[in-house]
Coordinates of C-alpha atoms and ligand atoms in Angstrom, one line a residue:
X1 CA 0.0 0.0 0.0
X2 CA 1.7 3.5 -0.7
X3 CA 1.9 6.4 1.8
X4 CA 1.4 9.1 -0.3
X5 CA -1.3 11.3 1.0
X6 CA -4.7 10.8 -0.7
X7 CA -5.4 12.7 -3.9
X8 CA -8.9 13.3 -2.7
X9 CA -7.7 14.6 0.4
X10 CA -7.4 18.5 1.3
X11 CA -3.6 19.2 1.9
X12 CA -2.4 20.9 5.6
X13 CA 1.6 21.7 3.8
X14 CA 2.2 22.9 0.4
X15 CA 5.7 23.7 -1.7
X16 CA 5.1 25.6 -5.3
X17 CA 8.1 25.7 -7.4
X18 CA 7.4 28.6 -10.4
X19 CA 9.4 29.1 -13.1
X20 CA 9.9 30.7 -16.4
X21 CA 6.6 29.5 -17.7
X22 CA 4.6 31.2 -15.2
X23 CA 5.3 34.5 -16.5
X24 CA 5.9 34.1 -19.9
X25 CA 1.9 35.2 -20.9
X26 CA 2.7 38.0 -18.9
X27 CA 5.4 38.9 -21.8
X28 CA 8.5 37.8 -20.0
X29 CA 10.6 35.9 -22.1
X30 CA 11.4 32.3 -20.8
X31 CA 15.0 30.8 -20.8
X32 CA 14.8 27.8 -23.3
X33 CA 11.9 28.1 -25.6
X34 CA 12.3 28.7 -29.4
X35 CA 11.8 32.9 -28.5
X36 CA 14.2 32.3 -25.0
X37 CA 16.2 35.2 -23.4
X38 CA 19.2 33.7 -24.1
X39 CA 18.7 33.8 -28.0
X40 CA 20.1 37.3 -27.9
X41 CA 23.2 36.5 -25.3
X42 CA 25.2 33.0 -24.3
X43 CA 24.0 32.4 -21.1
X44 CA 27.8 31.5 -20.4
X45 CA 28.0 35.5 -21.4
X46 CA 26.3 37.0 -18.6
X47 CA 24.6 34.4 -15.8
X48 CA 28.4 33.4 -14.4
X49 CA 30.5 35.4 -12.3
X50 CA 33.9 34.8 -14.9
X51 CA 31.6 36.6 -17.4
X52 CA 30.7 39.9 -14.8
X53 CA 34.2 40.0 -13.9
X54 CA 35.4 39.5 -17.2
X55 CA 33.0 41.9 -19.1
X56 CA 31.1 43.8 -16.0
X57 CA 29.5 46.3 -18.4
X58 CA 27.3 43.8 -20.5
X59 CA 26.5 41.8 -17.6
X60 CA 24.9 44.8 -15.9
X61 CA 23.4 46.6 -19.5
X62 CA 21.4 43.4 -19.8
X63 CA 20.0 43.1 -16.3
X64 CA 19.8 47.2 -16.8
X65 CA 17.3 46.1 -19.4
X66 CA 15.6 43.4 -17.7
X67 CA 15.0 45.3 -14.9
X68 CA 13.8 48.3 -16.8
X69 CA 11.2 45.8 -18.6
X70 CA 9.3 45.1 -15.7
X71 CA 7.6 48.1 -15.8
X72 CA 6.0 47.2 -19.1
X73 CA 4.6 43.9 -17.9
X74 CA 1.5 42.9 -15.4
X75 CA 1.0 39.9 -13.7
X76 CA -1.4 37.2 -15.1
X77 CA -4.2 34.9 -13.8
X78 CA -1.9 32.5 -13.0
X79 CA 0.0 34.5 -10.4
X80 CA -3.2 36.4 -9.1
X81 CA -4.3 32.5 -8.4
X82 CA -1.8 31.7 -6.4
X83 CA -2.0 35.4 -4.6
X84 CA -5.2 34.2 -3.8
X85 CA -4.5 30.7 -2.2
X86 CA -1.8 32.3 -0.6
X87 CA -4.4 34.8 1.2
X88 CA -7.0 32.3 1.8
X89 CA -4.9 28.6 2.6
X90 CA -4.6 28.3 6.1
X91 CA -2.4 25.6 6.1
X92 CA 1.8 25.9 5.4
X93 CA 2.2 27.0 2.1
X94 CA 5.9 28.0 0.5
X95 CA 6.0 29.8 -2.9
X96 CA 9.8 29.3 -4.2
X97 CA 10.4 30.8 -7.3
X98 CA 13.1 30.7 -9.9
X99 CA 12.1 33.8 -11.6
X100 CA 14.1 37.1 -10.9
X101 CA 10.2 39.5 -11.5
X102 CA 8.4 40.8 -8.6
X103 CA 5.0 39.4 -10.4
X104 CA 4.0 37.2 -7.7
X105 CA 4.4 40.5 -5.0
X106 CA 2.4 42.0 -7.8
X107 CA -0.4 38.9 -8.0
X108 CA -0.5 39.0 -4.3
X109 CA 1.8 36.4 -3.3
X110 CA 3.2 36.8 0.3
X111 CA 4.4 33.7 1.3
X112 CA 7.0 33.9 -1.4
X113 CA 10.9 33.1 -1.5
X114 CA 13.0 33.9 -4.7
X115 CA 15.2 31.4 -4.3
X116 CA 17.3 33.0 -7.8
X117 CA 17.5 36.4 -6.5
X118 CA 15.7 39.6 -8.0
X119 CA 15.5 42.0 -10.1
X120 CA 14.6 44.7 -8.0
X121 CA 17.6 44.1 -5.8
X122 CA 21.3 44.6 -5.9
X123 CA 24.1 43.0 -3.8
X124 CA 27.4 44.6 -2.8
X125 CA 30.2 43.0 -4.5
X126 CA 32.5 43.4 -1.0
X127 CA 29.9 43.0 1.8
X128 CA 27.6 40.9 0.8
X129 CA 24.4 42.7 1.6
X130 CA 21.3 42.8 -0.7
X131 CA 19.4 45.7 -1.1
X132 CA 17.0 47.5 -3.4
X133 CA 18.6 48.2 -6.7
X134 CA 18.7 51.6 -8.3
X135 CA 17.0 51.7 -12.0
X136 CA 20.5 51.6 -13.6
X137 CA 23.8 49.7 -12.4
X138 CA 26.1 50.3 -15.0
X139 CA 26.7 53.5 -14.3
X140 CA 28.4 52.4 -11.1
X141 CA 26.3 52.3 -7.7
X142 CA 27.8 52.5 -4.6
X143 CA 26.8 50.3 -1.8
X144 CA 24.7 51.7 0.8
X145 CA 26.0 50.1 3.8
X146 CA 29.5 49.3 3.2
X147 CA 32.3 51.4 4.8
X148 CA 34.6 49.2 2.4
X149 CA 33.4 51.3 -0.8
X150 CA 32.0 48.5 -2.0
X151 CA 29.9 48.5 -5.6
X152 CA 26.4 46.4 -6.4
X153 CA 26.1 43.8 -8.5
X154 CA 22.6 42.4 -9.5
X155 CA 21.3 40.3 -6.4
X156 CA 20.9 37.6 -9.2
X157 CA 22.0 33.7 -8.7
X158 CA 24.7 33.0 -11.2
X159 CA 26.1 29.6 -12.3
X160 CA 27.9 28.1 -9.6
X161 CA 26.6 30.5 -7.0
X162 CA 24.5 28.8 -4.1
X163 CA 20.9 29.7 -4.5
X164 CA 19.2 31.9 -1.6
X165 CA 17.2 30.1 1.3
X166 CA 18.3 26.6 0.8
X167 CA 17.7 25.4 5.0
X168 CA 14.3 27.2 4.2
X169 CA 13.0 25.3 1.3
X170 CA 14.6 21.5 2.3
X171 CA 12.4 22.4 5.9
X172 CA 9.5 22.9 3.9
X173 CA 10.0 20.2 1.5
X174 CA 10.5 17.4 4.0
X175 CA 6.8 18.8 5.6
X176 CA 4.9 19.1 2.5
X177 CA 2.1 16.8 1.5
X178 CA 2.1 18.5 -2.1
X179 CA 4.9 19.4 -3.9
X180 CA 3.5 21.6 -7.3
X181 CA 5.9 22.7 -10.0
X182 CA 4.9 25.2 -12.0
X183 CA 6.2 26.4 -15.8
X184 CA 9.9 25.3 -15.0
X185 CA 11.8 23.0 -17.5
X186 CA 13.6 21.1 -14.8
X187 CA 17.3 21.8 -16.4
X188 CA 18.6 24.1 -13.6
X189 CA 19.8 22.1 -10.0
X190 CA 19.1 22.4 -7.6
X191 CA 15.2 23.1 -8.4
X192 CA 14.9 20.3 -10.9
X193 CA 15.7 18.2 -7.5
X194 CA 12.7 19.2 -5.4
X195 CA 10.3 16.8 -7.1
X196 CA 12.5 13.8 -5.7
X197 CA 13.0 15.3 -2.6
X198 CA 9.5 16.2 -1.8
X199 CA 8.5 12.8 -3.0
X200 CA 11.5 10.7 -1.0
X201 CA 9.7 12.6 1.8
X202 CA 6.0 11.4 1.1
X203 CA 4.8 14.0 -0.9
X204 CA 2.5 13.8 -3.6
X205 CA 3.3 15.3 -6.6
X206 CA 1.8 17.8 -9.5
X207 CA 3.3 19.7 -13.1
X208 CA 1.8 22.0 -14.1
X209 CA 3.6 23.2 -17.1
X210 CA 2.8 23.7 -21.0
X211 CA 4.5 20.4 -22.2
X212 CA 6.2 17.4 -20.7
X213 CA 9.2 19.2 -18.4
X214 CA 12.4 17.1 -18.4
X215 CA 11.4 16.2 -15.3
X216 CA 8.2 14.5 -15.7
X217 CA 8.0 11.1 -15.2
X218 CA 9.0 11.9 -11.9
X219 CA 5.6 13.5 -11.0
X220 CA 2.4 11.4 -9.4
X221 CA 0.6 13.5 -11.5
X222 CA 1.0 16.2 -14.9
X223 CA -1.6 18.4 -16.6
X224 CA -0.4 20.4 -19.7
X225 CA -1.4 23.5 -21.3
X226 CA -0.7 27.3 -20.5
X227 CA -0.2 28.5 -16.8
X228 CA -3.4 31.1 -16.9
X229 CA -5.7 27.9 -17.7
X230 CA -4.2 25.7 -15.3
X231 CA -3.1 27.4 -12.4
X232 CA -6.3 29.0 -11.6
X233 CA -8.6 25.9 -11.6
X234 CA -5.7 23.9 -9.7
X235 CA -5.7 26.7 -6.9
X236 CA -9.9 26.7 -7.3
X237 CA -9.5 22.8 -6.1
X238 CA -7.4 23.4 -3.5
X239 CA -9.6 26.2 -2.1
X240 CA -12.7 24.3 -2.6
X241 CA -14.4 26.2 -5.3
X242 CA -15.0 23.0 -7.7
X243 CA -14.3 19.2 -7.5
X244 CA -11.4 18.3 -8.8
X245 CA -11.2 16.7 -12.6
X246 CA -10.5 13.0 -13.2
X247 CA -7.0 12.4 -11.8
X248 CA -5.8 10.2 -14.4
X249 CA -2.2 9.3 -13.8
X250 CA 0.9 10.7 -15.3
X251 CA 1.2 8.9 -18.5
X252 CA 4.5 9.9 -19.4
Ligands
LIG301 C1 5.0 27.4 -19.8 C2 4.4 28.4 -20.5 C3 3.1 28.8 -20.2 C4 6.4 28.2 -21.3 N1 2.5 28.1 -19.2 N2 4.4 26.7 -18.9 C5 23.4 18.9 -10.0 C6 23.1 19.3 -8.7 C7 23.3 20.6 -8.3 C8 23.8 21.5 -9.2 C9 24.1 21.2 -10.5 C10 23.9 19.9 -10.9 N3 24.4 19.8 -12.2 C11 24.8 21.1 -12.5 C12 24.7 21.9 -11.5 C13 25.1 23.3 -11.5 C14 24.1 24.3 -12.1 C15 23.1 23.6 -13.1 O1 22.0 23.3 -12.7 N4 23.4 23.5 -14.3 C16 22.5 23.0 -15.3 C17 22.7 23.7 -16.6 C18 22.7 21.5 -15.4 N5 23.3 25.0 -11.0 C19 23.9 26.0 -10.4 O2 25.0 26.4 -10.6 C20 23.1 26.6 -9.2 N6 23.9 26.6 -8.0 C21 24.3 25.5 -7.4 O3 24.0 24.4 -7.8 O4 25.0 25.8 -6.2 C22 25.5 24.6 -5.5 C23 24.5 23.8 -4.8 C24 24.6 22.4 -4.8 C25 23.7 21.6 -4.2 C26 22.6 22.2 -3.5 C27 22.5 23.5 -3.5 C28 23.4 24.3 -4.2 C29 22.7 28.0 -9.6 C30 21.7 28.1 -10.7 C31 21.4 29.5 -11.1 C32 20.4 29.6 -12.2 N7 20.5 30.9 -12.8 C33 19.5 31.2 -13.9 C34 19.9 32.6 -14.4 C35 19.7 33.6 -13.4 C36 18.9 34.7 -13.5 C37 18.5 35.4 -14.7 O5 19.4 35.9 -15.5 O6 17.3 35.5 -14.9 O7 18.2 31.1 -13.4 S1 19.6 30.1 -15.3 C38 17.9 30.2 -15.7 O8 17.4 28.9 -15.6 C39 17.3 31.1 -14.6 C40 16.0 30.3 -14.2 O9 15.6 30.6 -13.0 C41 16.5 28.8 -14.4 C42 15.4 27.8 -14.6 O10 14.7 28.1 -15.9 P1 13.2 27.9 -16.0 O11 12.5 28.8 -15.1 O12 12.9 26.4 -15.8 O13 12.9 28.4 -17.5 P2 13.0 27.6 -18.9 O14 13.0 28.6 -19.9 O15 14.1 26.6 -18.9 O16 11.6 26.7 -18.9 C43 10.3 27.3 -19.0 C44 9.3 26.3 -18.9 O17 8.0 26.9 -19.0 C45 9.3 25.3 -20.1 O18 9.2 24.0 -19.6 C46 8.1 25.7 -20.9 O19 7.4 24.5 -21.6 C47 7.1 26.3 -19.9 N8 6.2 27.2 -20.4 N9 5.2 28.9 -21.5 C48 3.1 27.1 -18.6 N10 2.4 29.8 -20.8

């Protein structure tokens, strides 16, 4: 007989993973698709601390750029879903997301970690502390609390770098009775990982994602199509608000 928790049962301790995918009807580019950010620029060229120190201005033009892009971009359904089973779950929830946009602040999410860093922040190269970003870093910012005269970087996760909350999210994964992955390719570690960690821990297991992740095989359970379809009527389950379809199981 398995452990997992029921499917029909309502869950007390819930870890979302988002990813690219969750913003991309919003306009943000994604990472790997045929119209992905790094079309433009190697990812080798800017997402690795060799390339900042190595070419400092490029690496901070194209975040410059990102960051400035925000403004022209709202979130969707699917993050104002997930605002709203943030506001009205009462058991443990844990929103980690990949993505470096504030669009889950924006949809209302609270209960949110950015396990990649953000946009909206910057980190001082000598000290070490994060704090808001100004709207351009090429130019030069100095850090704000740093007697050292340190400068910012973008508070962005690079290759190699060790991705922000780590004690936070393994806690919450070993508690969780439903781990749910949301618009992430699961090609980046440690993320990719969770699904095997929340399951080696008893949890049940969703993707939600546009097409078959890398990952998906290892999920209980997968429903395709785009994130403002699926997210809301996922979080509509969990809150009560209809029965849940047929939970047929994951063919792939
Ligand atoms: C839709 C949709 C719609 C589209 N609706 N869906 C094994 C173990 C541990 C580490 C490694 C390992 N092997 C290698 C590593 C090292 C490395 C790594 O993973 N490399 C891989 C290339 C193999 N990882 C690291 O270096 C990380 N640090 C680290 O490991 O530290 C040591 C450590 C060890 C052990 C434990 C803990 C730590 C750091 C990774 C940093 C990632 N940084 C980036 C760039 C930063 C920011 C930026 O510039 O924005 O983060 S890379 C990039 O990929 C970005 C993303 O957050 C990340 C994930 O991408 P995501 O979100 O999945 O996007 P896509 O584009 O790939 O996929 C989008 C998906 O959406 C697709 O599936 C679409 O189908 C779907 N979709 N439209 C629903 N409408």
């Amino acid at each position: 007989m398995s452990d997992k928790p029921n499917p029909a049962a309502q869950p007390r301790s819930i870890v979302i993973l988002t990813g690219a995918g969750i913003s991309a009807e919003s306009g943000v580019p994604t990472f790997r698709g045929p119209d992905g950010l790094w079309e433009g620029h190697r990812v080798e060229d800017v997402a690795t601390p060799e390339a900042f120190a190595r070419d400092p201005d490029l690496v901070q033009s194209f975040y410059d750029a990102r960051r400035a892009a925000l403004g022209g971009v709202k979130p969707n359904a699917a993050h104002q879903a997930l605002g709203r089973l943030d506001a009205a779950f009462d058991g443990d929830l844990l929103i980690v997301t990949q993505n470096v946009d504030d669009l889950h602040e924006r949809g209302g999410a609270r209960r949110l970690l950015h396990m990649h860093g953000e946009l909206l922040r910057a980190s001082c190269t000598v000290c070490g502390v994060r704090q808001p970003a100004p709207a351009v870093l090429r130019e030069g910012a100095a850090c704000e609390s740093c007697e050292a005269g340190g400068t910012l970087r973008p508070d962005i996760v690079w290759f190699g770098e060790m991705p922000h909350g780590m004690g936070h999210i393994e806690a919450a994964l070993a508690d969780a009775d439903l781990f749910v992955s949301i618009g992430t390719s699961g090609a980046v570690y440690p993320a990719a990982g969770f699904v095997r960690t929340a399951a080696a821990y008893g949890a049940r297991t969703l993707e939600l994602n546009l097409e078959p992740s890398e990952g998906t095989a290892l999920f209980d359970e997968a429903r395709h199509g785009p994130a403002t379809r699926l997210v809301p009527a996922w979080a509509d389950e969990i809150l009560g608000c209809n029965s849940p379809p047929g939970r047929a199981p994951n063919p792939d």
